Coordinates of C-alpha atoms and ligand atoms in Angstrom, one line a residue:
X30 CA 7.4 12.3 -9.2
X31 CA 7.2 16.1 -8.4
X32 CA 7.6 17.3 -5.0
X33 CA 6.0 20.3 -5.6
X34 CA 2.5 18.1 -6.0
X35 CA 2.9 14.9 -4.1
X36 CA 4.6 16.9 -1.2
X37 CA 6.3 14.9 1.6
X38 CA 5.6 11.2 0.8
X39 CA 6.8 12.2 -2.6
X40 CA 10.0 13.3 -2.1
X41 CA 10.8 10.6 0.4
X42 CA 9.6 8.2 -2.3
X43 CA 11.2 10.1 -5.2
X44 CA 14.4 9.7 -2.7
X45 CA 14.3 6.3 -1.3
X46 CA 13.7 5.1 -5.1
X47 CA 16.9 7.7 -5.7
X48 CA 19.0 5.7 -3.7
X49 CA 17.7 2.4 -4.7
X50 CA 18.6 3.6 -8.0
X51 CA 21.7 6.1 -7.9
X52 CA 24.1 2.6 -8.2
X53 CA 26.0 1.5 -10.9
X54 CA 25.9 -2.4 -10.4
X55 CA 28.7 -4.4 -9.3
X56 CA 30.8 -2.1 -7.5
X57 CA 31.6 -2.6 -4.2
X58 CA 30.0 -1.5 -0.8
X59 CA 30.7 1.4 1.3
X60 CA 33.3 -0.4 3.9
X61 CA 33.2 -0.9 7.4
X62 CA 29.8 -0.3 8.7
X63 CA 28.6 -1.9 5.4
X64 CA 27.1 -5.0 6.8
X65 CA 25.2 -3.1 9.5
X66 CA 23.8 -0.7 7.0
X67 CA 22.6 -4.2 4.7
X68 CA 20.9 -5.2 7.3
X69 CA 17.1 -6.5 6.7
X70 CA 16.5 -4.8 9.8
X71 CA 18.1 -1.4 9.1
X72 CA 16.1 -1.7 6.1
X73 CA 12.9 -2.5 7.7
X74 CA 13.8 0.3 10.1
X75 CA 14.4 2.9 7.3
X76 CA 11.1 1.8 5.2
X77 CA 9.0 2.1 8.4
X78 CA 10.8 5.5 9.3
X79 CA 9.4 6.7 5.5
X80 CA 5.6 4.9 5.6
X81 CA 5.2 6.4 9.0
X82 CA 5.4 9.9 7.3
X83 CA 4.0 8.4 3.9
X84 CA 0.7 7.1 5.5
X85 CA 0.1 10.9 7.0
X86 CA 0.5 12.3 3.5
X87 CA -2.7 13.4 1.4
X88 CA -2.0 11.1 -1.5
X89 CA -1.2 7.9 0.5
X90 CA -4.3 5.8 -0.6
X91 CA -6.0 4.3 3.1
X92 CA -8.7 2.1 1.7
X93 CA -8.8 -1.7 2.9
X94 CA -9.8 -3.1 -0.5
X95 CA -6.8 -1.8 -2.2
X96 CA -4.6 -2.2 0.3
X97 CA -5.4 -5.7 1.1
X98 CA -5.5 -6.3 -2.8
X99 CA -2.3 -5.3 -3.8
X100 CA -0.8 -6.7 -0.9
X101 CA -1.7 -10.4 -1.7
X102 CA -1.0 -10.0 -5.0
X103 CA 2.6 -8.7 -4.3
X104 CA 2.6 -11.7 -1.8
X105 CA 1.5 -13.9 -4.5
X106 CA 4.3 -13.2 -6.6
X107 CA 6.5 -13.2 -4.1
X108 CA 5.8 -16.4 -3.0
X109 CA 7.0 -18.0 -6.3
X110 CA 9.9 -16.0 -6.5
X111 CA 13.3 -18.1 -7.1
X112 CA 14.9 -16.2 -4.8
X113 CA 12.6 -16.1 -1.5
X114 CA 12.0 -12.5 0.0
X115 CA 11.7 -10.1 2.7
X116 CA 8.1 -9.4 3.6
X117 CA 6.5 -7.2 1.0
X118 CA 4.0 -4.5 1.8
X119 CA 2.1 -2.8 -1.5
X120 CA 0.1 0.5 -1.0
X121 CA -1.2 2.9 -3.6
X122 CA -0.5 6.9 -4.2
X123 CA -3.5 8.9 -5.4
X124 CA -1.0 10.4 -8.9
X125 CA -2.6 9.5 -12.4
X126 CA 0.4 8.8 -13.3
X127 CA 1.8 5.1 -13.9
X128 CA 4.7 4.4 -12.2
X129 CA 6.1 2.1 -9.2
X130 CA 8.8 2.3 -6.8
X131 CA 10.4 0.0 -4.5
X132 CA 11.2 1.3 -0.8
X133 CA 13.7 0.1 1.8
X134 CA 12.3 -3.1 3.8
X135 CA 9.9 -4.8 0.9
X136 CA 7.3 -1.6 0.6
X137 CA 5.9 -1.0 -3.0
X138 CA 4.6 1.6 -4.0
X139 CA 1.6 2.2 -7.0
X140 CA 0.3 4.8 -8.7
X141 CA -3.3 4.9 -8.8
X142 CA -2.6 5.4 -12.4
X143 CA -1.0 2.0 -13.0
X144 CA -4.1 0.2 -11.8
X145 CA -6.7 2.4 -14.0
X146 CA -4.0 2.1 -17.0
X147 CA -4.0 -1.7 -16.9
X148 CA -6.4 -3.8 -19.5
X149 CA -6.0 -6.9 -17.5
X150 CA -4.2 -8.5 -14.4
X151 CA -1.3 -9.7 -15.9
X152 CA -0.2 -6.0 -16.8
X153 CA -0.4 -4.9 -13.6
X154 CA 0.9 -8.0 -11.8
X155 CA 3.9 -7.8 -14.1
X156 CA 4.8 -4.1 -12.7
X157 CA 4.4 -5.3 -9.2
X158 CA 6.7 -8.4 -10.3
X159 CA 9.6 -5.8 -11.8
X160 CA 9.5 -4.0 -8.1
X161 CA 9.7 -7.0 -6.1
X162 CA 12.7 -8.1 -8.9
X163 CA 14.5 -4.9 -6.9
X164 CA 13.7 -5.9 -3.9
X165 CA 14.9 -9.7 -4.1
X166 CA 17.9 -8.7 -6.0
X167 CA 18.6 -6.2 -3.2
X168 CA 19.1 -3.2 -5.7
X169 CA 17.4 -1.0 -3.3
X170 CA 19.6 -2.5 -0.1
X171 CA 22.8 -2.2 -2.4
X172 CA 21.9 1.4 -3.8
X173 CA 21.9 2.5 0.0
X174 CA 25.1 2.0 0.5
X175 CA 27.3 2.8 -2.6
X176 CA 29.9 4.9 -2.7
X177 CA 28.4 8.3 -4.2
X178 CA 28.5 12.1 -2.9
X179 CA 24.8 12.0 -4.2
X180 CA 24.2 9.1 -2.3
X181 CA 25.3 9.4 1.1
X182 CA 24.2 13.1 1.1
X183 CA 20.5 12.2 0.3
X184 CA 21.1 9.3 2.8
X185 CA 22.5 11.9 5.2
X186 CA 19.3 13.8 5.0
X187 CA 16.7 11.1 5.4
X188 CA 18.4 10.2 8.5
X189 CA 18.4 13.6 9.7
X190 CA 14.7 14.1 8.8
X191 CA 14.3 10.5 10.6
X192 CA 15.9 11.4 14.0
X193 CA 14.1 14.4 14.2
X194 CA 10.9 13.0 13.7
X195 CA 12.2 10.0 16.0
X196 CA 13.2 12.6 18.7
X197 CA 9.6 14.1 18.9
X198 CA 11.2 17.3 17.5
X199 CA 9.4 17.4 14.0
X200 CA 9.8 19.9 12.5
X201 CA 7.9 19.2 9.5
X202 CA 9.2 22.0 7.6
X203 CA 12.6 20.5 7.9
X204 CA 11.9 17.7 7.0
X205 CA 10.5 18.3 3.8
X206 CA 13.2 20.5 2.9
X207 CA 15.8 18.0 3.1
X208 CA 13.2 15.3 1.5
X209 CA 13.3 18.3 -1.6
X210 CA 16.8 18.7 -1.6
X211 CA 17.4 15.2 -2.1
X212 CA 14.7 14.8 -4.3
X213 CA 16.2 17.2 -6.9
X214 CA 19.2 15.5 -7.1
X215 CA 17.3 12.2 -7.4
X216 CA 16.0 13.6 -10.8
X217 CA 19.3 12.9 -12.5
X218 CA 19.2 9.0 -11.3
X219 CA 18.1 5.9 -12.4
X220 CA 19.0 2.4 -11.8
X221 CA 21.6 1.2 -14.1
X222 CA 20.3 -0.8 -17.6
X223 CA 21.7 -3.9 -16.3
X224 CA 19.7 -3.6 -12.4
X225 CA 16.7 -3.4 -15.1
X226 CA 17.4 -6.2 -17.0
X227 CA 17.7 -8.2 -13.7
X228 CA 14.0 -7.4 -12.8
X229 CA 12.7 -8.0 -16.1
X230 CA 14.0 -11.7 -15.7
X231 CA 13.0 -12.2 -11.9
X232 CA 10.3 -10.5 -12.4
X233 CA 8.7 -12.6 -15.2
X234 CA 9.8 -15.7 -13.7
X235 CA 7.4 -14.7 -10.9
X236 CA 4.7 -14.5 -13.3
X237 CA 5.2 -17.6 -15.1
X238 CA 5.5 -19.3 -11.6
X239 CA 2.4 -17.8 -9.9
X240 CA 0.0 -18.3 -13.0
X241 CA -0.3 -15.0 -14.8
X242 CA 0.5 -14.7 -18.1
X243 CA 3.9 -13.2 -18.6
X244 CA 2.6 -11.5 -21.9
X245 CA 1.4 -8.8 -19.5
X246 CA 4.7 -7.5 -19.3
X247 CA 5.2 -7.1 -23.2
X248 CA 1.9 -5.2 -23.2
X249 CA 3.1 -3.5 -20.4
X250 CA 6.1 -1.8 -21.8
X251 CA 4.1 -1.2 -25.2
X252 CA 1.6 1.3 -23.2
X253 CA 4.6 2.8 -21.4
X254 CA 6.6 3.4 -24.7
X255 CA 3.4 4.6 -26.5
X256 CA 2.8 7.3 -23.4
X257 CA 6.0 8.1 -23.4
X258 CA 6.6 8.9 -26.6
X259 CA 3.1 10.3 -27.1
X260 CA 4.1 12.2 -24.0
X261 CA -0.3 12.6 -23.5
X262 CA -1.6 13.1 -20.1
X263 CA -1.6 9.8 -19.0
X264 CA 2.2 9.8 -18.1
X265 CA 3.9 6.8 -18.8
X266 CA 7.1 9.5 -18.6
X267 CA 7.5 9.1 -14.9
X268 CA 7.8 5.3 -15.8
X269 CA 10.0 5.6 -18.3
X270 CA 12.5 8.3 -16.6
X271 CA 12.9 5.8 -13.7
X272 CA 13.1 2.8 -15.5
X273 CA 14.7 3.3 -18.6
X274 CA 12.7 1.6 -21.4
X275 CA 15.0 0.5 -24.3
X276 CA 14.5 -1.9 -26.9
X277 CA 16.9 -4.4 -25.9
X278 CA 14.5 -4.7 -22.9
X279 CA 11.8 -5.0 -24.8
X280 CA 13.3 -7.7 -26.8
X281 CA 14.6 -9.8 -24.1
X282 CA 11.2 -10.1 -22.4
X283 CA 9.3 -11.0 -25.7
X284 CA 12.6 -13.5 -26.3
X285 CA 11.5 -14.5 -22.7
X286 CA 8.2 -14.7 -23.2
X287 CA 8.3 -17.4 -26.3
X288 CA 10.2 -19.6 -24.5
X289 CA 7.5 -20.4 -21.9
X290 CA 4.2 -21.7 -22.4
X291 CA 1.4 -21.3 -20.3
X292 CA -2.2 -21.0 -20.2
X293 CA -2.8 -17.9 -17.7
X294 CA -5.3 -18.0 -14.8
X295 CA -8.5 -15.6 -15.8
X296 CA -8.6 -12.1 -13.9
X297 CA -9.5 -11.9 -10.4
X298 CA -13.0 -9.8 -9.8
X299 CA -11.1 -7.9 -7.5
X300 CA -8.6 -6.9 -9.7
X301 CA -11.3 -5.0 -11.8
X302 CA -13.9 -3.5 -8.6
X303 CA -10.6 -2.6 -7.5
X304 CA -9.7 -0.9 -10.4
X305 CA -12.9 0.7 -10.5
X306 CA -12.8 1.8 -6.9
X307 CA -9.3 3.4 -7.9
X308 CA -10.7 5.4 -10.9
X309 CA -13.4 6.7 -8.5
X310 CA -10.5 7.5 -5.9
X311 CA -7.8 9.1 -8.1
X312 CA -10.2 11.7 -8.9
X313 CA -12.3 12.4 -6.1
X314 CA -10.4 15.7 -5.6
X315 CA -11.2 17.5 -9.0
X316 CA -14.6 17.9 -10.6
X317 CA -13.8 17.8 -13.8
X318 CA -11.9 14.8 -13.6
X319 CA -14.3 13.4 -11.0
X320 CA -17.5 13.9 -14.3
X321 CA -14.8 12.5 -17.0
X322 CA -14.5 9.1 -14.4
X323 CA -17.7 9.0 -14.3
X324 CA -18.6 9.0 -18.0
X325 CA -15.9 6.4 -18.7
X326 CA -17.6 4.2 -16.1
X327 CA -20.4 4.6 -17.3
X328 CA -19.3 4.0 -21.3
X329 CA -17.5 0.6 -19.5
X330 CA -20.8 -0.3 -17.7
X331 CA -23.1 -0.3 -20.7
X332 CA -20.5 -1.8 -23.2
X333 CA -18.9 -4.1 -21.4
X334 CA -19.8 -7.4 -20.3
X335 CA -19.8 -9.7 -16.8
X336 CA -17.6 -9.0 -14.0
X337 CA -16.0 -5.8 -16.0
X338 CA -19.5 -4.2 -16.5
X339 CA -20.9 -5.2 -12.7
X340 CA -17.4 -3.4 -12.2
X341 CA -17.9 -0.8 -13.9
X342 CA -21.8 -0.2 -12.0
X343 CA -19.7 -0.4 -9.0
X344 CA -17.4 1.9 -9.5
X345 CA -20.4 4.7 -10.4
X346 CA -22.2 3.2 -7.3
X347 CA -18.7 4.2 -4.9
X348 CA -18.9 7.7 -6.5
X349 CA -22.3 8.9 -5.5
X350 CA -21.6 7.4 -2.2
X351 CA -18.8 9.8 -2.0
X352 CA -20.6 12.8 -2.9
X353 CA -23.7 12.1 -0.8
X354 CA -26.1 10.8 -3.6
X355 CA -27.7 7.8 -2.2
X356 CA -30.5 7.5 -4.2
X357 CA -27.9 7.2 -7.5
X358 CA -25.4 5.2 -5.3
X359 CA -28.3 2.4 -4.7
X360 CA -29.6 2.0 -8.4
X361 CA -26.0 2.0 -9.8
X362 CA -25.3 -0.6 -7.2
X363 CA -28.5 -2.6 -8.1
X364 CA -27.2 -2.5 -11.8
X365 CA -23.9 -4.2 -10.4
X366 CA -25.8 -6.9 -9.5
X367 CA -27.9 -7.5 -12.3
X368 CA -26.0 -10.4 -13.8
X369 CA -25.9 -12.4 -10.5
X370 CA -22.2 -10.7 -9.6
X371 CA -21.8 -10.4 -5.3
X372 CA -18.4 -9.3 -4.6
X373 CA -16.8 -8.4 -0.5
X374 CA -16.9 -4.6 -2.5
X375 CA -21.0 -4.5 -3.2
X376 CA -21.7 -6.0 -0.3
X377 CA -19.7 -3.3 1.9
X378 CA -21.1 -0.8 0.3
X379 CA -25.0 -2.0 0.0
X380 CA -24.2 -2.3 4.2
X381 CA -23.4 1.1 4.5
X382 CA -26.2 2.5 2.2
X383 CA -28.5 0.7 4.6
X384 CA -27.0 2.4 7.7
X385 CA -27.4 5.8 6.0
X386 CA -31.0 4.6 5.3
X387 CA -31.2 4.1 9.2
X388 CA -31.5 0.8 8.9
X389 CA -29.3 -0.8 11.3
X390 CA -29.8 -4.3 11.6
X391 CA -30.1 -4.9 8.0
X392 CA -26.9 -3.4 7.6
X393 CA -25.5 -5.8 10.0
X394 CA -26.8 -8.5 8.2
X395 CA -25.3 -7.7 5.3
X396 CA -22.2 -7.1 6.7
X397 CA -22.0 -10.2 8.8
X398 CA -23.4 -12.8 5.8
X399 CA -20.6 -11.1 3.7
X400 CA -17.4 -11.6 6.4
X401 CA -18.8 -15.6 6.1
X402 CA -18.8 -15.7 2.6
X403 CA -15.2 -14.2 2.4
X404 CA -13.7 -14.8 6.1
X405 CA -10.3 -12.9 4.5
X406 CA -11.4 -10.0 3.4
X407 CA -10.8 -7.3 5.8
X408 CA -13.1 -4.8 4.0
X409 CA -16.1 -7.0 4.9
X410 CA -15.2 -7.7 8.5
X411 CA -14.7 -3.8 8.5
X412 CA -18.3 -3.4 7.3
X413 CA -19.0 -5.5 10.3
X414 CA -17.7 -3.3 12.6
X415 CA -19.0 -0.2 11.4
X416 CA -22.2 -1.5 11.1
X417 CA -22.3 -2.7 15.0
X418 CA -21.1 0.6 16.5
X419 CA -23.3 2.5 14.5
X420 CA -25.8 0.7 15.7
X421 CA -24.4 1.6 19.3
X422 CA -23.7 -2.7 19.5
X423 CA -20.3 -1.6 21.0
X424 CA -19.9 -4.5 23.1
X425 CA -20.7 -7.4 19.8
X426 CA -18.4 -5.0 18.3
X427 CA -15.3 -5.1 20.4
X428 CA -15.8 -8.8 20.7
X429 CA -15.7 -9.1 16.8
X430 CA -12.6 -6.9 16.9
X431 CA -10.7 -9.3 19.5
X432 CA -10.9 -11.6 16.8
X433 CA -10.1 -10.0 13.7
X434 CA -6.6 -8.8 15.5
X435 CA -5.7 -12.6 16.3
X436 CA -6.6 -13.5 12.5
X437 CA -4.8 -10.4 11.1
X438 CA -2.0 -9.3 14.1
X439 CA -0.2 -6.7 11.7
X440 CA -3.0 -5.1 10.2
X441 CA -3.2 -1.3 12.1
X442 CA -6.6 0.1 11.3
X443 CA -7.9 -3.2 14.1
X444 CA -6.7 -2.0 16.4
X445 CA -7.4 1.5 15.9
X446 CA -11.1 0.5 16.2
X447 CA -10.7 -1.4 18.8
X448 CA -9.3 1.9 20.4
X449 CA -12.4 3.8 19.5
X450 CA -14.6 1.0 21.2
X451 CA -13.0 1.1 24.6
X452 CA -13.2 4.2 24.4
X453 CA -16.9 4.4 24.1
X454 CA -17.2 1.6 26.6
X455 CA -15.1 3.7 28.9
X456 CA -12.6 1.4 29.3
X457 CA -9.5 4.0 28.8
X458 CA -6.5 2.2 29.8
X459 CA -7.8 -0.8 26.7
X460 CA -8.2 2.1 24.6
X461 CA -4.5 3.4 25.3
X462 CA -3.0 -0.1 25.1
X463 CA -5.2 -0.9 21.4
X464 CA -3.9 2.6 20.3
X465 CA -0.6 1.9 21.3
X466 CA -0.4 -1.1 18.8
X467 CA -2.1 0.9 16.2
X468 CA 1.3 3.4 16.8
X469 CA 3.2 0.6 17.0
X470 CA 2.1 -1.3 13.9
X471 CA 2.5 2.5 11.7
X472 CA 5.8 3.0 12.8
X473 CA 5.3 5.6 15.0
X474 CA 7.1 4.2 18.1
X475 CA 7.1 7.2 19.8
X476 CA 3.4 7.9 20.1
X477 CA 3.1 4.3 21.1
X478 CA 4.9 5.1 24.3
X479 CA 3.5 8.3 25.1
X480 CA -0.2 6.0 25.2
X481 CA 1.3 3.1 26.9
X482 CA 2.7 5.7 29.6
X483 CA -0.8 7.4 29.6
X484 CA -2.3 3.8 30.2
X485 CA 0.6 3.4 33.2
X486 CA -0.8 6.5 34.6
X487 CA -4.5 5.6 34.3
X488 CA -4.1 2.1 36.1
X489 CA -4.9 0.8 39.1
X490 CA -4.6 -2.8 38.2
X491 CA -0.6 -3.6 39.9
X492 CA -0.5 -6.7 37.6
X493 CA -1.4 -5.0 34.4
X494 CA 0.9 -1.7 35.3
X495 CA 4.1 -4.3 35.4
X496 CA 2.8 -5.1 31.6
X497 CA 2.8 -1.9 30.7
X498 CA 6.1 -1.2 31.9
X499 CA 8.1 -4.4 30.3
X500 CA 6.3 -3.0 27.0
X501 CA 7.3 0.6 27.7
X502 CA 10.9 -0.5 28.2
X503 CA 11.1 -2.6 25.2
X504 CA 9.3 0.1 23.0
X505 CA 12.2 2.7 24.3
X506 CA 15.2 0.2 23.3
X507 CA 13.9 0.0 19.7
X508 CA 13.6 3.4 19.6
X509 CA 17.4 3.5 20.9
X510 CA 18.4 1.2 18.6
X511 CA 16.7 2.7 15.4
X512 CA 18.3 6.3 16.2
X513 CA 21.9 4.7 16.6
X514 CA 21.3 2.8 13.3
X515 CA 20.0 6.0 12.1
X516 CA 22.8 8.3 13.4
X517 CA 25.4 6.1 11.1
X518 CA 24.1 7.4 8.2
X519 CA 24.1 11.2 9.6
X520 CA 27.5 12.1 8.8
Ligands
LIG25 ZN1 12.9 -1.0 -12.5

């Protein structure tokens, strides 16, 4: 990954994945503080520290289908893994190219152009499979701590980038100078043949174990070694310079893969509208590639069949959405549904056609029959939202919301509209407190306790100011406690 394109949640990727990967195996750790620094917490601490820049940066992917998407299927897998795991978190980069990463404290990181590269599930699941391999065989953990120049400099200046920004002091500048620095070095890295090996076989044990068909990873590595060497547009190179591709990995997978028989599960539908939706996404920002998406959806949609061509019809639906065309958006949308296909994804976007249409309560209803269909998808229960405060229903709304944080307590962007909807109501110390979570739940601990201390100031209630000031002191101690794990690293 360039720095130079991706800017700051590049680098700090590019770098995290350095240090995950600048380790010969087997040696041993870096001494006294060692067990401090392998913490999961420490870990947790760092890979927070990065997503709470990564989530500000422009190619961070903030879309509640494919966030929640990846997520369980990285959860799936992990689930089955021989090993049990940290928690794992899987997000998406806008970058056409395909490559992964694995960060410090379970994040996993996708390129857009993984998803839109992959023919079926199983290829992609078994690139989310490999990452999580790293992260239950602690590669990333181990690679912070080895005893390298490279490594402890590029350690040293993530930490230094991370107490900055953890002292309220960003200076962004700085940051991403230090992010580049590192990142050059990274270039030179990769993880050793054997750390790759090691998530081939955990990785496709997962696979087998969780239902998908371990085949995927074969086909996988063929499209990666076929970019590669073909060196075309697509990428594939990124892949393939930071997880070296060799034939005796190729041939202990395929020696892998006849030795277990299964009959895989079929595709998800949201595997493909998410795909779809990630075609759409990865090229909103250039018209040229934004008309060549749209002709290869539209090629998919006439020539393909079932859930891949109501996909497809989705996917061309999403993208005159995004550029205003409504009229487009709702024919290409009927056409999705033309062979009986209703997915959380139509139905979100059919809701909010109907509130650009000005037609409030329908989009309600479609929102609201969807979120009972498919009680777990946040996407619909978003829909719900939207639809009710559009329709100035703030108080239906903020009820709705007070349930969706007790069914999903970790997920930010709830409470972030919960924020909004005090707000509205006038209720400003509630919106401080729901935006302090949302802080909170991103990493940004700081800006939590500047709004819980602007909620302190704004109220009158005694009971609810004592609260406020147990959650303000505990929020002040992790802070503490992150910048003196931090500061072991600066050095
Ligand atoms: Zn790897």
């Amino acid at each position: 990954m360039g720095q130079s394109k991706a800017g700051v949640l590049a680098a700090a990727l590019t770098l995290a994945t350095g240090l995950a990967m600048a380790q010969p195996m087997g040696i041993p750790s870096m001494g006294p503080v060692a067990s401090a620094e392998l913490s999961p917490q420490l870990e947790r601490t760092l890979g927070d520290a990065i997503m709470e820049q990564g989530r500000r940066d422009p190619t961070y992917i903030d879309d509640p289908d494919v966030n929640q998407y990846l997520t369980e299927l990285g959860r799936k897998l992990a689930a089955s893994s021989p090993h049990g795991t940290q928690t794992i978190t899987v997000f998406a980069i806008r970058d056409p190219q395909i490559n992964a990463f694995a960060l410090p404290g379970g994040y996993i990181g996708i390129h857009s152009g993984l998803v839109t590269a992959a023919q079926n599930e199983s290829q992609l699941a078994s690139v989310v499979a490999h990452e999580i391999g790293h992260v239950t065989q602690r590669h990333v953990a181990r690679g912070m701590t080895q005893q390298s120049q490279t490594s402890h400099m590029m350690m040293a200046s993530v930490a230094a980038a991370l107490l900055a920004a953890l002292a309220g002091s960003g200076d962004l500048a700085m940051g991403v100078a230090a992010f580049g620095q590192a990142a050059a070095v990274d270039r030179q890295l990769g993880f050793s043949r054997q750390a790759e090996q090691e998530a081939d076989r955990v990785g496709l044990e997962m696979l087998r174990r969780s239902g998908f068909d371990p085949s995927g990873m074969a086909e996988m590595f063929n499209q990666l070694m076929n970019a590669s060497r073909l060196n075309e547009g697509m990428g594939g190179g990124a892949y393939a310079s930071t997880h070296p591709l060799s034939i005796q990995r190729m041939s202990d997978i395929q020696n892998r893969i006849r030795e277990t028989a299964v009959r895989p599960q079929p595709d998800s539908d949201a595997f493909w509208f998410v795909r779809a939706k990630l075609r759409v996404i990865q090229a909103a920002r250039d018209s040229a590639a934004q008309q060549s998406a749209q002709a290869s959806l539209r090629r998919e949609a006439e020539q393909s069949q079932g859930v891949r061509a109501a996909a497809a019809w989705y996917g061309l639906a999403y993208s005159a959405w995004l550029r205003k065309n409504y009229s487009e958006a709702a024919v290409a949308l009927q056409r999705a549904q033309q062979g009986g296909a209703y997915t959380p994804q139509i139905a979100a976007l059919a809701s909010q056609l109907a509130l650009q249409q000005g037609q409030g309560s329908q989009a309600v209803e479609i929102a609201q029959k969807a979120h009972q269909r498919w009680p777990g998808n946040q996407a619909a229960a978003l829909s719900v939202v939207i639809a009710l405060q559009e329709s100035g229903r703030h108080d239906e709304a903020l009820s709705f919301l007070n349930e969706r944080v007790r069914q999903w307590p970790e997920e930010p962007r709830f409470y972030q509209l919960k924020a909004q909807g005090h707000e509205r109501l006038g209720q400003q110390v509630e919106a401080r407190r729901a935006m302090a979570t949302y802080y909170e739940k991103t990493g940004a601990v700081r800006a939590a306790v500047d709004q819980l201390q602007q909620a302190r100031g704004l109220s009158k209630d005694f009971y609810v100011q004592s609260q406020l000031d147990v959650q303000i002191r505990a929020l002040k101690e992790k802070v503490e406690s992150d910048r003196r794990l931090l500061e072991q690293f600066k050095q």
